[in-house]
């Protein structure tokens, strides 16, 4: 895969480059600030971009804003956004246009190399990857008539894994249950959340994202 | 002397009146600030005189010279202290001058009486007069001497009393009312509180940024390398030792960045050994030889104040090493119950300024946040002297 890295911290940029080239990927460009990012994304059209939310010159959410801007003209450009903190607002902004080919992970996850590479692959293929932290933030039982509150513990776990873009067999594996149980849980989840029965893996992620944006 | 300054006052009064009249047609506004400055110098001179005479120094703070006045402030008619000066000027100049003239003429008369016998002897033809009598005999001439003696005692006493009265009246007019000073104090405290909040916010941002870019990023990088090592163990074990070495270096870097951050928040040596020893450590680390004068200073001040003082010395010594080209520096330090006083001198090229931004401005803000004062004297060619006083507690 041709991969673009936007990260201002030298240690992480070099580390990521080393990891990805070591895995046989082609790091086509590295960017260390938000100003150069849109040009680089449009110019290189990478198979996937790994972007740090916080970039110079203003050290706020310049990376994220550059990604949102570029995806207005190139909605299919796959981007995996990395952040030191989970911010629900960031996730919502990122997903506002399109949920395909979008990932949002805590930086910590890059240490779990296998999972990180897998997530990168999923995003590159147009899937959606959400950090478990983002999901658990959303799963915090809210007061009032929050439909999420009506889910059982197991259903929440399944929804969290769904939101991370996992398919039913992986969910079953992760939770040590049979796939038919997963199907049953998913059916319950959508019934409780008032969603139509999903036909594809992608649509069910969209269902979760609807809650992300809420 | 008094007459001289009194007449100067009359001249100044004319000037002020002319400038005010010119203000009516506009052009006076150009002359106003310099005229008010002239008036202030004149008033300050009298404050000194009156303070010495009544043995109680006078204190008035003009708004534009207050510790938290905005830079390049000018005398303003809105300032109560300036207004009081304007009231004081005619009150001082007119009766003051008249009083001086009166005193002088009384002195002349007394001197005349005292010397009457002399005149009688030398120029008997001249007929002088004492009170209602014409001096026309030795008896009357001697009597004039006695009248002169009594007169001089009375004149001295009266002059002294008049001077006191004038002094007290001037004191009243030359001192801004306590309430005005309280207003000023409230403004100063509000300003220093705002500085404190700003400094605090800036400090939090700096710490967050340092953590984000330093330790946090470092640990993520370490985790990333560990992940790579895990993969390498299965696929290319021969690369593992080198990767472990690189990872250990990353860990050390992250630790170093954390250590620096902690030192920047609250230096451990300050907590353990106190300000004087902490300053000694700073001096030992400085590239320019630094002498410490902290005679008998063993007291401890509140931690926040000590920390501020520590960073003042740290920043000042960093500036000395970076910009002054000095061969030697001196840090003078005293801690009392009331305040920490610091003086940092170097024999470098001078020309340091708080206006240029950077270190000294930051230092000044830090001190202002504690309601402290900073005084920098640094003429071109040196030497540079920085005086800082930070009050302890309320």
Coordinates of C-alpha atoms in Angstrom, one line a residue:
Chain A
X1 CA 0.0 0.0 0.0
X2 CA 1.1 3.6 -0.6
X3 CA 0.8 5.3 2.8
X4 CA 1.2 9.0 3.8
X5 CA 2.2 9.8 7.3
X6 CA 1.3 13.2 8.9
X7 CA 2.9 13.4 12.4
X8 CA 5.0 16.2 13.9
X9 CA 6.7 14.1 16.6
X10 CA 9.9 12.8 15.1
X11 CA 10.0 9.7 17.3
X12 CA 6.5 8.6 16.2
X13 CA 7.0 9.6 12.6
X14 CA 10.2 7.6 12.3
X15 CA 8.7 4.7 14.2
X16 CA 5.7 4.5 12.0
X17 CA 7.7 4.8 8.9
X18 CA 10.0 2.0 10.1
X19 CA 7.1 -0.2 11.0
X20 CA 5.2 0.3 7.7
X21 CA 8.2 0.0 5.4
X22 CA 9.3 -3.1 7.4
X23 CA 5.9 -4.6 6.6
X24 CA 6.5 -4.0 2.9
X25 CA 4.4 -0.9 2.5
X26 CA 5.5 2.2 0.6
X27 CA 5.6 5.4 2.7
X28 CA 5.1 7.8 -0.2
X29 CA 5.3 11.0 1.9
X30 CA 5.7 12.3 5.4
X31 CA 4.3 15.6 6.6
X32 CA 5.0 17.4 9.9
X33 CA 2.5 20.2 9.8
X34 CA -1.2 20.9 9.0
X35 CA -0.5 23.5 6.4
X36 CA 1.2 21.1 4.0
X37 CA -1.2 18.3 4.6
X38 CA -4.1 19.0 2.2
X39 CA -1.6 19.6 -0.7
X40 CA 0.2 16.4 0.1
X41 CA -3.0 14.3 0.4
X42 CA -4.3 15.7 -3.0
X43 CA -0.9 15.4 -4.6
X44 CA 0.0 11.8 -3.6
X45 CA -3.5 10.3 -3.3
X46 CA -2.2 7.6 -1.0
X47 CA -4.0 4.3 -0.5
X48 CA -4.4 5.3 3.1
X49 CA -3.1 8.3 5.2
X50 CA -2.2 8.1 8.9
X51 CA -2.8 11.6 10.4
X52 CA -2.1 13.0 13.8
X53 CA -5.0 15.2 15.0
X54 CA -2.8 17.8 16.6
X55 CA -0.2 19.3 14.3
X56 CA 1.7 22.5 14.1
X57 CA 1.4 25.4 13.5
X58 CA -1.4 25.9 16.0
X59 CA -1.1 22.5 17.8
X60 CA -4.8 22.1 18.1
X61 CA -6.8 20.0 15.7
X62 CA -5.1 21.1 12.5
X63 CA -4.6 17.6 11.2
X64 CA -8.3 16.7 11.7
X65 CA -9.4 19.9 10.0
X66 CA -7.1 19.3 7.0
X67 CA -8.6 15.8 6.6
X68 CA -12.2 17.0 6.8
X69 CA -11.4 19.6 4.2
X70 CA -9.7 17.2 1.8
X71 CA -12.5 14.6 2.1
X72 CA -15.0 17.2 0.9
X73 CA -13.5 16.9 -2.5
X74 CA -12.2 13.4 -2.2
X75 CA -14.8 11.6 0.0
X76 CA -13.2 8.2 -0.6
X77 CA -9.7 9.1 0.5
X78 CA -9.1 6.6 3.3
X79 CA -7.7 8.2 6.4
X80 CA -6.8 6.8 9.8
X81 CA -6.6 9.6 12.4
X82 CA -4.5 9.1 15.5
X83 CA -5.0 11.1 18.6
X84 CA -3.5 11.3 22.0
X85 CA -6.9 11.8 23.5
X86 CA -10.4 10.5 22.6
X87 CA -12.6 13.4 21.8
X88 CA -16.2 12.6 20.8
X89 CA -16.4 15.8 18.9
X90 CA -13.4 14.8 16.7
X91 CA -15.0 11.5 15.9
X92 CA -18.3 13.1 15.0
X93 CA -16.6 15.7 12.8
X94 CA -14.7 13.0 11.0
X95 CA -17.7 10.9 10.3
X96 CA -20.0 13.8 9.4
X97 CA -19.4 13.5 5.7
X98 CA -18.9 9.8 5.1
X99 CA -18.0 6.8 7.3
X100 CA -16.3 4.8 4.6
X101 CA -12.5 4.6 4.8
X102 CA -12.4 6.4 8.1
X103 CA -10.5 5.4 11.2
X104 CA -10.1 7.1 14.6
X105 CA -7.7 5.5 17.0
X106 CA -5.9 6.5 20.2
X107 CA -2.2 6.7 19.6
X108 CA -1.6 4.0 22.2
X109 CA -3.0 1.5 19.7
X110 CA 0.1 1.7 17.4
X111 CA 1.9 -0.5 20.0
X112 CA -0.5 -3.3 19.3
X113 CA 1.2 -3.7 16.0
X114 CA -0.9 -6.6 14.6
X115 CA -4.2 -4.8 15.4
X116 CA -2.9 -1.5 14.2
X117 CA -1.8 -2.9 10.8
X118 CA -5.2 -4.7 10.5
X119 CA -7.1 -1.5 11.3
X120 CA -5.0 0.3 8.7
X121 CA -5.9 -2.4 6.2
X122 CA -9.6 -2.1 7.0
X123 CA -9.6 1.6 6.5
X124 CA -7.7 1.4 3.3
X125 CA -10.4 -1.0 2.0
X126 CA -13.1 1.5 2.8
X127 CA -14.1 0.1 6.2
X128 CA -14.6 2.0 9.4
X129 CA -12.5 1.7 12.5
X130 CA -13.4 3.3 15.8
X131 CA -11.3 3.2 18.9
X132 CA -12.8 1.1 21.7
X133 CA -12.4 4.2 23.9
X134 CA -14.6 6.2 21.6
X135 CA -17.2 3.5 21.7
X136 CA -17.1 3.1 25.5
X137 CA -17.4 6.9 25.9
X138 CA -20.6 6.6 23.9
X139 CA -21.7 3.6 25.9
X140 CA -21.7 5.4 29.2
X141 CA -25.3 5.0 30.3
X142 CA -26.9 8.4 29.9
X143 CA -29.8 9.7 31.9
X144 CA -33.3 9.9 30.5
X145 CA -34.7 7.9 27.6
X146 CA -31.3 7.1 26.0
X147 CA -32.0 4.0 23.9
X148 CA -28.5 2.8 24.5
X149 CA -29.4 2.4 28.2
X150 CA -31.9 -0.3 27.3
X151 CA -29.1 -2.5 25.9
X152 CA -27.8 -5.4 28.0
X153 CA -24.1 -5.6 28.9
X154 CA -23.5 -8.2 26.3
X155 CA -25.3 -6.3 23.6
X156 CA -23.2 -3.2 24.4
X157 CA -20.0 -5.3 24.0
X158 CA -21.3 -6.5 20.6
X159 CA -22.2 -3.0 19.5
X160 CA -18.8 -1.7 20.6
X161 CA -17.1 -4.4 18.5
X162 CA -19.4 -3.7 15.6
X163 CA -18.6 0.0 15.8
X164 CA -14.9 -0.9 15.5
X165 CA -15.8 -2.5 12.1
X166 CA -15.5 -6.2 13.1
X167 CA -17.5 -8.8 11.3
X168 CA -19.7 -11.3 13.1
X169 CA -17.2 -14.1 13.2
X170 CA -14.5 -11.9 14.8
X171 CA -17.0 -10.6 17.3
X172 CA -18.0 -14.2 18.1
X173 CA -14.3 -15.1 18.5
X174 CA -13.5 -12.1 20.7
X175 CA -16.4 -12.7 23.0
X176 CA -16.1 -16.5 23.0
X177 CA -19.6 -17.1 21.8
X178 CA -21.1 -18.8 18.7
X179 CA -21.8 -16.7 15.7
X180 CA -25.5 -17.4 15.9
X181 CA -25.6 -15.7 19.3
X182 CA -23.9 -12.7 17.8
X183 CA -26.6 -12.6 15.1
X184 CA -29.3 -12.7 17.8
X185 CA -27.6 -9.9 19.8
X186 CA -27.3 -7.8 16.8
X187 CA -31.0 -8.3 16.0
X188 CA -31.9 -7.2 19.5
X189 CA -29.6 -4.2 19.4
X190 CA -31.2 -2.9 16.2
X191 CA -34.7 -3.6 17.5
X192 CA -34.0 -1.7 20.7
X193 CA -32.3 1.1 18.9
X194 CA -35.1 1.3 16.3
X195 CA -32.9 0.5 13.4
X196 CA -33.9 -1.5 10.3
X197 CA -32.3 -4.9 10.1
X198 CA -28.9 -4.4 8.5
X199 CA -28.1 -6.1 5.3
X200 CA -24.4 -5.5 5.2
X201 CA -21.5 -4.9 7.6
X202 CA -21.2 -1.4 6.4
X203 CA -24.7 -0.4 7.1
X204 CA -24.5 -1.6 10.7
X205 CA -21.5 0.5 11.2
X206 CA -23.5 3.5 9.9
X207 CA -26.1 2.7 12.5
X208 CA -23.5 2.9 15.2
X209 CA -22.2 6.1 13.7
X210 CA -25.7 7.6 13.9
X211 CA -25.2 7.3 17.6
X212 CA -21.7 8.7 17.5
X213 CA -23.0 11.8 15.9
X214 CA -25.9 12.2 18.4
Chain B
X1 CA 15.7 79.8 48.7
X2 CA 12.0 79.5 49.5
X3 CA 11.4 82.8 47.8
X4 CA 13.2 81.6 44.7
X5 CA 11.1 78.4 44.5
X6 CA 8.0 80.5 45.4
X7 CA 8.6 82.8 42.5
X8 CA 9.3 79.7 40.3
X9 CA 5.9 78.5 41.4
X10 CA 4.3 81.8 40.3
X11 CA 6.0 81.4 36.9
X12 CA 4.8 77.8 36.7
X13 CA 1.3 78.9 37.6
X14 CA 1.4 81.4 34.7
X15 CA 2.6 78.6 32.4
X16 CA -0.2 76.3 33.5
X17 CA -2.9 79.0 33.1
X18 CA -1.5 79.8 29.6
X19 CA -1.5 76.1 28.6
X20 CA -5.1 75.6 29.9
X21 CA -6.2 78.7 27.9
X22 CA -4.5 77.3 24.9
X23 CA -6.3 74.0 25.4
X24 CA -9.5 75.9 24.8
X25 CA -8.2 76.5 21.2
X26 CA -6.7 73.1 20.9
X27 CA -3.0 73.7 20.7
X28 CA -2.5 73.5 24.5
X29 CA -3.1 69.7 24.4
X30 CA 0.3 69.3 22.8
X31 CA 2.0 71.1 25.7
X32 CA -0.2 69.6 28.4
X33 CA 1.8 66.4 29.2
X34 CA 5.2 68.2 29.4
X35 CA 3.7 71.0 31.5
X36 CA 2.2 68.4 33.9
X37 CA 5.6 66.7 34.1
X38 CA 7.2 70.0 34.9
X39 CA 4.6 70.6 37.6
X40 CA 5.2 67.1 38.9
X41 CA 9.0 67.7 39.3
X42 CA 8.3 70.9 41.1
X43 CA 5.7 69.2 43.4
X44 CA 8.1 66.3 44.0
X45 CA 10.8 68.8 45.0
X46 CA 8.5 70.2 47.6
X47 CA 7.4 66.8 48.8
X48 CA 11.1 66.2 49.6
X49 CA 11.4 69.6 51.3
X50 CA 8.2 69.2 53.3
X51 CA 9.1 65.6 54.2
X52 CA 12.4 66.7 55.6
X53 CA 10.9 69.7 57.4
X54 CA 8.1 67.7 59.1
X55 CA 10.3 64.5 59.4
X56 CA 7.6 62.4 57.8
X57 CA 8.2 61.5 54.1
X58 CA 5.3 62.3 51.7
X59 CA 4.0 59.6 49.4
X60 CA 1.9 60.0 46.3
X61 CA 1.7 57.6 43.5
X62 CA 0.8 59.0 40.1
X63 CA -1.4 56.7 38.1
X64 CA 1.0 56.6 35.2
X65 CA 3.9 55.6 37.5
X66 CA 2.0 53.0 39.4
X67 CA 3.6 49.5 39.3
X68 CA 0.9 48.2 37.0
X69 CA 0.5 51.2 34.8
X70 CA 0.3 50.4 31.1
X71 CA 3.6 51.1 29.3
X72 CA 4.2 54.6 28.0
X73 CA 1.5 56.1 30.3
X74 CA 1.3 59.8 30.3
X75 CA 0.2 62.2 33.1
X76 CA -3.5 62.6 32.8
X77 CA -5.9 65.2 34.2
X78 CA -8.1 62.3 35.3
X79 CA -5.5 61.3 37.8
X80 CA -6.5 62.5 41.3
X81 CA -2.9 63.1 42.2
X82 CA -2.4 65.3 39.2
X83 CA -5.5 67.3 40.1
X84 CA -4.3 67.8 43.6
X85 CA -1.0 69.2 42.2
X86 CA -3.0 71.7 40.2
X87 CA -4.9 72.8 43.3
X88 CA -1.7 72.9 45.3
X89 CA 0.2 75.1 42.8
X90 CA -1.7 78.4 43.2
X91 CA -2.2 77.7 46.9
X92 CA 1.5 77.3 47.3
X93 CA 2.8 79.9 44.9
X94 CA 0.7 82.9 45.9
X95 CA 0.5 82.8 49.7
X96 CA 3.9 81.1 49.8
X97 CA 5.6 83.9 47.9
X98 CA 3.8 86.5 49.9
X99 CA 4.8 84.9 53.2
X100 CA 8.4 84.8 52.0
X101 CA 8.4 88.5 51.2
X102 CA 6.8 89.3 54.6
X103 CA 9.4 87.2 56.4
X104 CA 12.2 88.8 54.5
X105 CA 11.0 92.3 55.3
X106 CA 10.5 91.5 59.0
X107 CA 14.1 90.1 59.1
X108 CA 15.4 93.3 57.4
X109 CA 13.6 95.4 60.0
X110 CA 14.9 93.3 62.9
X111 CA 18.4 93.5 61.5
X112 CA 18.0 97.2 61.3
X113 CA 17.0 97.5 65.0
X114 CA 19.8 95.3 66.2
X115 CA 22.3 97.5 64.5
X116 CA 20.8 100.8 65.6
X117 CA 23.5 101.6 68.2
X118 CA 26.1 101.1 65.5
X119 CA 24.3 103.4 63.1
X120 CA 23.9 106.0 65.9
X121 CA 27.6 105.9 66.6
X122 CA 28.8 105.9 62.9
X123 CA 26.2 108.3 61.4
X124 CA 24.6 110.3 64.2
X125 CA 23.0 112.6 61.5
X126 CA 20.7 109.8 60.3
X127 CA 17.5 109.6 62.3
X128 CA 16.1 106.1 62.3
X129 CA 12.9 105.1 64.0
X130 CA 12.0 102.2 66.4
X131 CA 8.3 101.6 66.5
X132 CA 6.8 105.1 67.0
X133 CA 10.0 106.7 68.4
X134 CA 12.7 108.5 66.5
X135 CA 16.1 107.5 67.6
X136 CA 17.8 110.7 68.7
X137 CA 19.8 109.6 71.8
X138 CA 22.1 106.8 73.0
X139 CA 19.3 105.6 75.3
X140 CA 16.9 105.2 72.5
X141 CA 19.5 103.5 70.3
X142 CA 20.3 100.9 73.0
X143 CA 16.5 100.5 73.6
X144 CA 16.3 99.8 69.8
X145 CA 18.8 97.0 70.3
X146 CA 16.7 95.4 72.9
X147 CA 13.5 95.8 70.8
X148 CA 15.5 94.2 68.0
X149 CA 16.6 91.2 70.2
X150 CA 13.0 90.6 71.3
X151 CA 11.8 91.1 67.7
X152 CA 14.3 88.6 66.4
X153 CA 13.2 86.0 68.9
X154 CA 9.6 86.6 68.0
X155 CA 10.4 86.6 64.3
X156 CA 12.4 83.3 64.5
X157 CA 9.5 81.7 66.4
X158 CA 6.9 83.0 64.0
X159 CA 8.9 82.1 60.9
X160 CA 9.3 78.6 62.3
X161 CA 5.6 78.3 63.0
X162 CA 4.7 79.7 59.6
X163 CA 7.0 77.2 58.0
X164 CA 5.4 74.4 59.9
X165 CA 1.9 75.6 59.0
X166 CA 2.9 75.9 55.4
X167 CA 4.5 72.5 55.6
X168 CA 1.3 70.9 57.0
X169 CA -0.9 72.6 54.5
X170 CA 1.4 71.5 51.7
X171 CA 1.4 67.9 53.1
X172 CA -2.3 67.9 53.0
X173 CA -2.4 69.2 49.4
X174 CA 0.6 67.2 48.1
X175 CA -0.6 63.8 49.3
X176 CA -3.3 62.0 47.4
X177 CA -6.2 61.0 49.7
X178 CA -5.9 57.6 51.4
X179 CA -9.1 56.6 49.6
X180 CA -7.4 57.4 46.3
X181 CA -4.5 55.3 47.3
X182 CA -6.9 52.5 48.1
X183 CA -8.5 52.8 44.7
X184 CA -5.0 52.5 43.2
X185 CA -4.3 49.5 45.3
X186 CA -7.5 47.8 44.2
X187 CA -6.5 48.5 40.6
X188 CA -3.0 47.1 41.2
X189 CA -4.3 44.0 42.9
X190 CA -6.9 43.5 40.1
X191 CA -4.0 43.8 37.6
X192 CA -1.8 41.4 39.5
X193 CA -4.6 38.9 39.9
X194 CA -5.2 39.0 36.2
X195 CA -1.5 38.5 35.7
X196 CA -1.6 35.6 38.1
X197 CA -4.5 33.9 36.2
X198 CA -2.7 34.4 32.9
X199 CA 0.5 33.1 34.2
X200 CA -1.3 30.1 35.6
X201 CA -3.1 29.4 32.4
X202 CA 0.1 29.8 30.4
X203 CA 1.9 27.4 32.8
X204 CA -0.9 24.8 32.4
X205 CA -0.6 25.0 28.6
X206 CA 3.1 24.6 28.8
X207 CA 2.9 21.6 31.0
X208 CA 0.2 20.0 28.8
X209 CA 2.3 20.7 25.7
X210 CA 5.5 19.3 27.3
X211 CA 3.7 16.2 28.4
X212 CA 2.0 15.7 25.0
X213 CA 5.2 16.2 23.0
X214 CA 7.6 14.7 25.5
X215 CA 6.7 11.8 27.8
X216 CA 3.4 10.9 26.2
X217 CA 4.8 10.7 22.7
X218 CA 7.9 9.0 24.0
X219 CA 5.9 6.2 25.7
X220 CA 3.8 5.7 22.5
X221 CA 7.0 5.4 20.5
X222 CA 8.3 2.9 23.0
X223 CA 5.1 0.9 22.7
X224 CA 5.3 1.0 18.9
X225 CA 8.9 -0.3 19.1
X226 CA 7.8 -3.1 21.4
X227 CA 5.1 -4.1 19.0
X228 CA 7.7 -4.2 16.2
X229 CA 10.0 -6.3 18.4
X230 CA 7.2 -8.7 19.0
X231 CA 6.7 -9.1 15.3
X232 CA 10.4 -9.3 14.7
X233 CA 10.8 -12.1 17.3
X234 CA 8.7 -14.4 15.0
X235 CA 10.0 -13.2 11.6
X236 CA 13.5 -11.7 11.9
X237 CA 14.9 -12.5 15.4
X238 CA 18.4 -11.4 14.4
X239 CA 17.2 -7.8 14.4
X240 CA 15.8 -7.9 17.9
X241 CA 18.9 -6.9 19.9
X242 CA 19.3 -3.7 17.9
X243 CA 15.6 -2.9 18.2
X244 CA 15.7 -3.4 22.0
X245 CA 18.7 -1.1 22.2
X246 CA 16.8 1.6 20.3
X247 CA 13.7 1.1 22.4
X248 CA 15.7 1.5 25.6
X249 CA 17.1 4.8 24.3
X250 CA 13.5 6.0 23.6
X251 CA 12.6 5.1 27.2
X252 CA 15.5 7.1 28.5
X253 CA 14.5 10.1 26.4
X254 CA 11.0 9.9 27.7
X255 CA 12.3 9.8 31.3
X256 CA 14.6 12.8 30.6
X257 CA 11.7 14.8 29.3
X258 CA 9.6 14.0 32.3
X259 CA 12.5 14.9 34.6
X260 CA 12.9 18.3 32.9
X261 CA 9.2 18.9 33.2
X262 CA 9.1 18.1 36.9
X263 CA 12.1 20.4 37.5
X264 CA 10.2 23.1 35.6
X265 CA 7.1 22.8 37.8
X266 CA 8.7 22.6 41.2
X267 CA 12.4 22.0 41.4
X268 CA 13.0 19.1 43.8
X269 CA 16.1 20.8 45.3
X270 CA 13.8 23.7 46.3
X271 CA 11.5 21.4 48.2
X272 CA 14.4 19.6 49.9
X273 CA 16.9 22.3 50.6
X274 CA 15.2 25.7 50.3
X275 CA 15.8 28.7 48.1
X276 CA 19.3 29.5 49.0
X277 CA 20.7 26.1 48.3
X278 CA 18.6 25.9 45.1
X279 CA 20.1 29.2 44.0
X280 CA 23.5 27.9 44.8
X281 CA 22.8 24.9 42.5
X282 CA 21.7 27.3 39.8
X283 CA 24.9 29.3 40.2
X284 CA 27.0 26.1 40.1
X285 CA 25.4 25.2 36.8
X286 CA 25.9 28.7 35.3
X287 CA 28.5 29.2 32.5
X288 CA 29.3 32.6 34.0
X289 CA 31.0 32.5 37.4
X290 CA 28.3 33.5 40.0
X291 CA 28.9 34.7 43.5
X292 CA 26.1 34.3 46.0
X293 CA 25.5 36.7 48.8
X294 CA 22.8 35.3 51.1
X295 CA 24.3 36.2 54.4
X296 CA 22.6 34.4 57.2
X297 CA 19.5 33.8 55.2
X298 CA 18.0 30.6 56.6
X299 CA 14.3 31.5 56.5
X300 CA 11.9 29.8 54.3
X301 CA 9.2 31.6 52.4
X302 CA 5.9 30.0 51.1
X303 CA 6.6 27.4 48.4
X304 CA 4.9 29.4 45.7
X305 CA 6.9 32.5 46.4
X306 CA 10.2 30.5 46.7
X307 CA 9.4 28.9 43.3
X308 CA 8.8 32.3 41.7
X309 CA 12.0 33.6 43.2
X310 CA 13.9 30.5 42.0
X311 CA 12.7 31.0 38.4
X312 CA 13.6 34.7 38.6
X313 CA 17.2 33.8 39.4
X314 CA 17.2 30.9 36.9
X315 CA 15.9 33.2 34.1
X316 CA 18.1 36.0 35.0
X317 CA 21.2 33.8 35.1
X318 CA 20.2 32.3 31.8
X319 CA 20.0 35.8 30.3
X320 CA 23.4 36.7 31.8
X321 CA 25.0 33.7 30.1
X322 CA 23.1 34.1 26.8
X323 CA 23.2 37.9 26.2
X324 CA 25.5 39.9 28.5
X325 CA 29.0 38.6 27.7
X326 CA 29.7 39.1 31.4
X327 CA 32.8 37.7 33.2
X328 CA 31.1 37.5 36.6
X329 CA 27.7 37.8 38.2
X330 CA 26.5 38.4 41.7
X331 CA 23.2 37.1 43.2
X332 CA 22.2 38.9 46.4
X333 CA 19.4 37.3 48.2
X334 CA 17.5 38.0 51.4
X335 CA 14.4 36.3 52.8
X336 CA 12.4 38.0 55.5
X337 CA 8.9 37.4 56.9
X338 CA 7.6 40.1 54.5
X339 CA 9.4 39.5 51.3
X340 CA 12.1 37.8 49.2
X341 CA 14.5 40.4 47.9
X342 CA 16.8 39.5 45.0
X343 CA 19.5 41.5 43.2
X344 CA 21.3 40.1 40.3
X345 CA 24.3 42.0 38.9
X346 CA 26.6 41.3 36.1
X347 CA 29.6 43.1 34.5
X348 CA 28.4 42.5 30.9
X349 CA 27.6 44.8 28.1
X350 CA 24.2 46.0 29.4
X351 CA 21.4 47.1 27.1
X352 CA 18.9 44.5 28.5
X353 CA 15.3 45.5 28.2
X354 CA 11.9 44.2 29.2
X355 CA 10.4 45.7 26.1
X356 CA 12.2 43.4 23.7
X357 CA 10.0 40.6 25.0
X358 CA 11.4 37.2 25.9
X359 CA 12.9 36.3 29.2
X360 CA 12.8 39.6 31.1
X361 CA 9.2 40.3 30.2
X362 CA 8.2 36.8 31.3
X363 CA 10.1 37.2 34.5
X364 CA 8.4 40.6 35.1
X365 CA 5.0 39.0 34.6
X366 CA 5.8 36.1 36.9
X367 CA 6.8 38.6 39.6
X368 CA 3.8 40.9 38.9
X369 CA 1.5 37.9 39.4
X370 CA 2.8 37.8 43.0
X371 CA 2.2 41.5 43.4
X372 CA 6.0 41.9 43.4
X373 CA 8.2 44.6 41.8
X374 CA 10.9 44.4 39.2
X375 CA 13.5 47.0 38.5
X376 CA 16.0 46.7 35.7
X377 CA 18.9 49.1 35.2
X378 CA 21.0 48.2 32.2
X379 CA 22.6 51.1 30.4
X380 CA 24.5 50.3 27.2
X381 CA 28.0 49.3 28.1
X382 CA 26.7 47.8 31.4
X383 CA 26.6 46.9 34.2
X384 CA 23.2 45.3 34.5
X385 CA 21.4 45.3 37.8
X386 CA 18.1 43.5 38.2
X387 CA 16.2 44.0 41.5
X388 CA 13.2 41.9 42.3
X389 CA 11.0 41.9 45.4
X390 CA 8.3 39.4 45.9
X391 CA 6.0 39.8 49.0
X392 CA 5.4 36.7 51.1
X393 CA 1.8 36.1 51.5
X394 CA -0.8 38.7 52.0

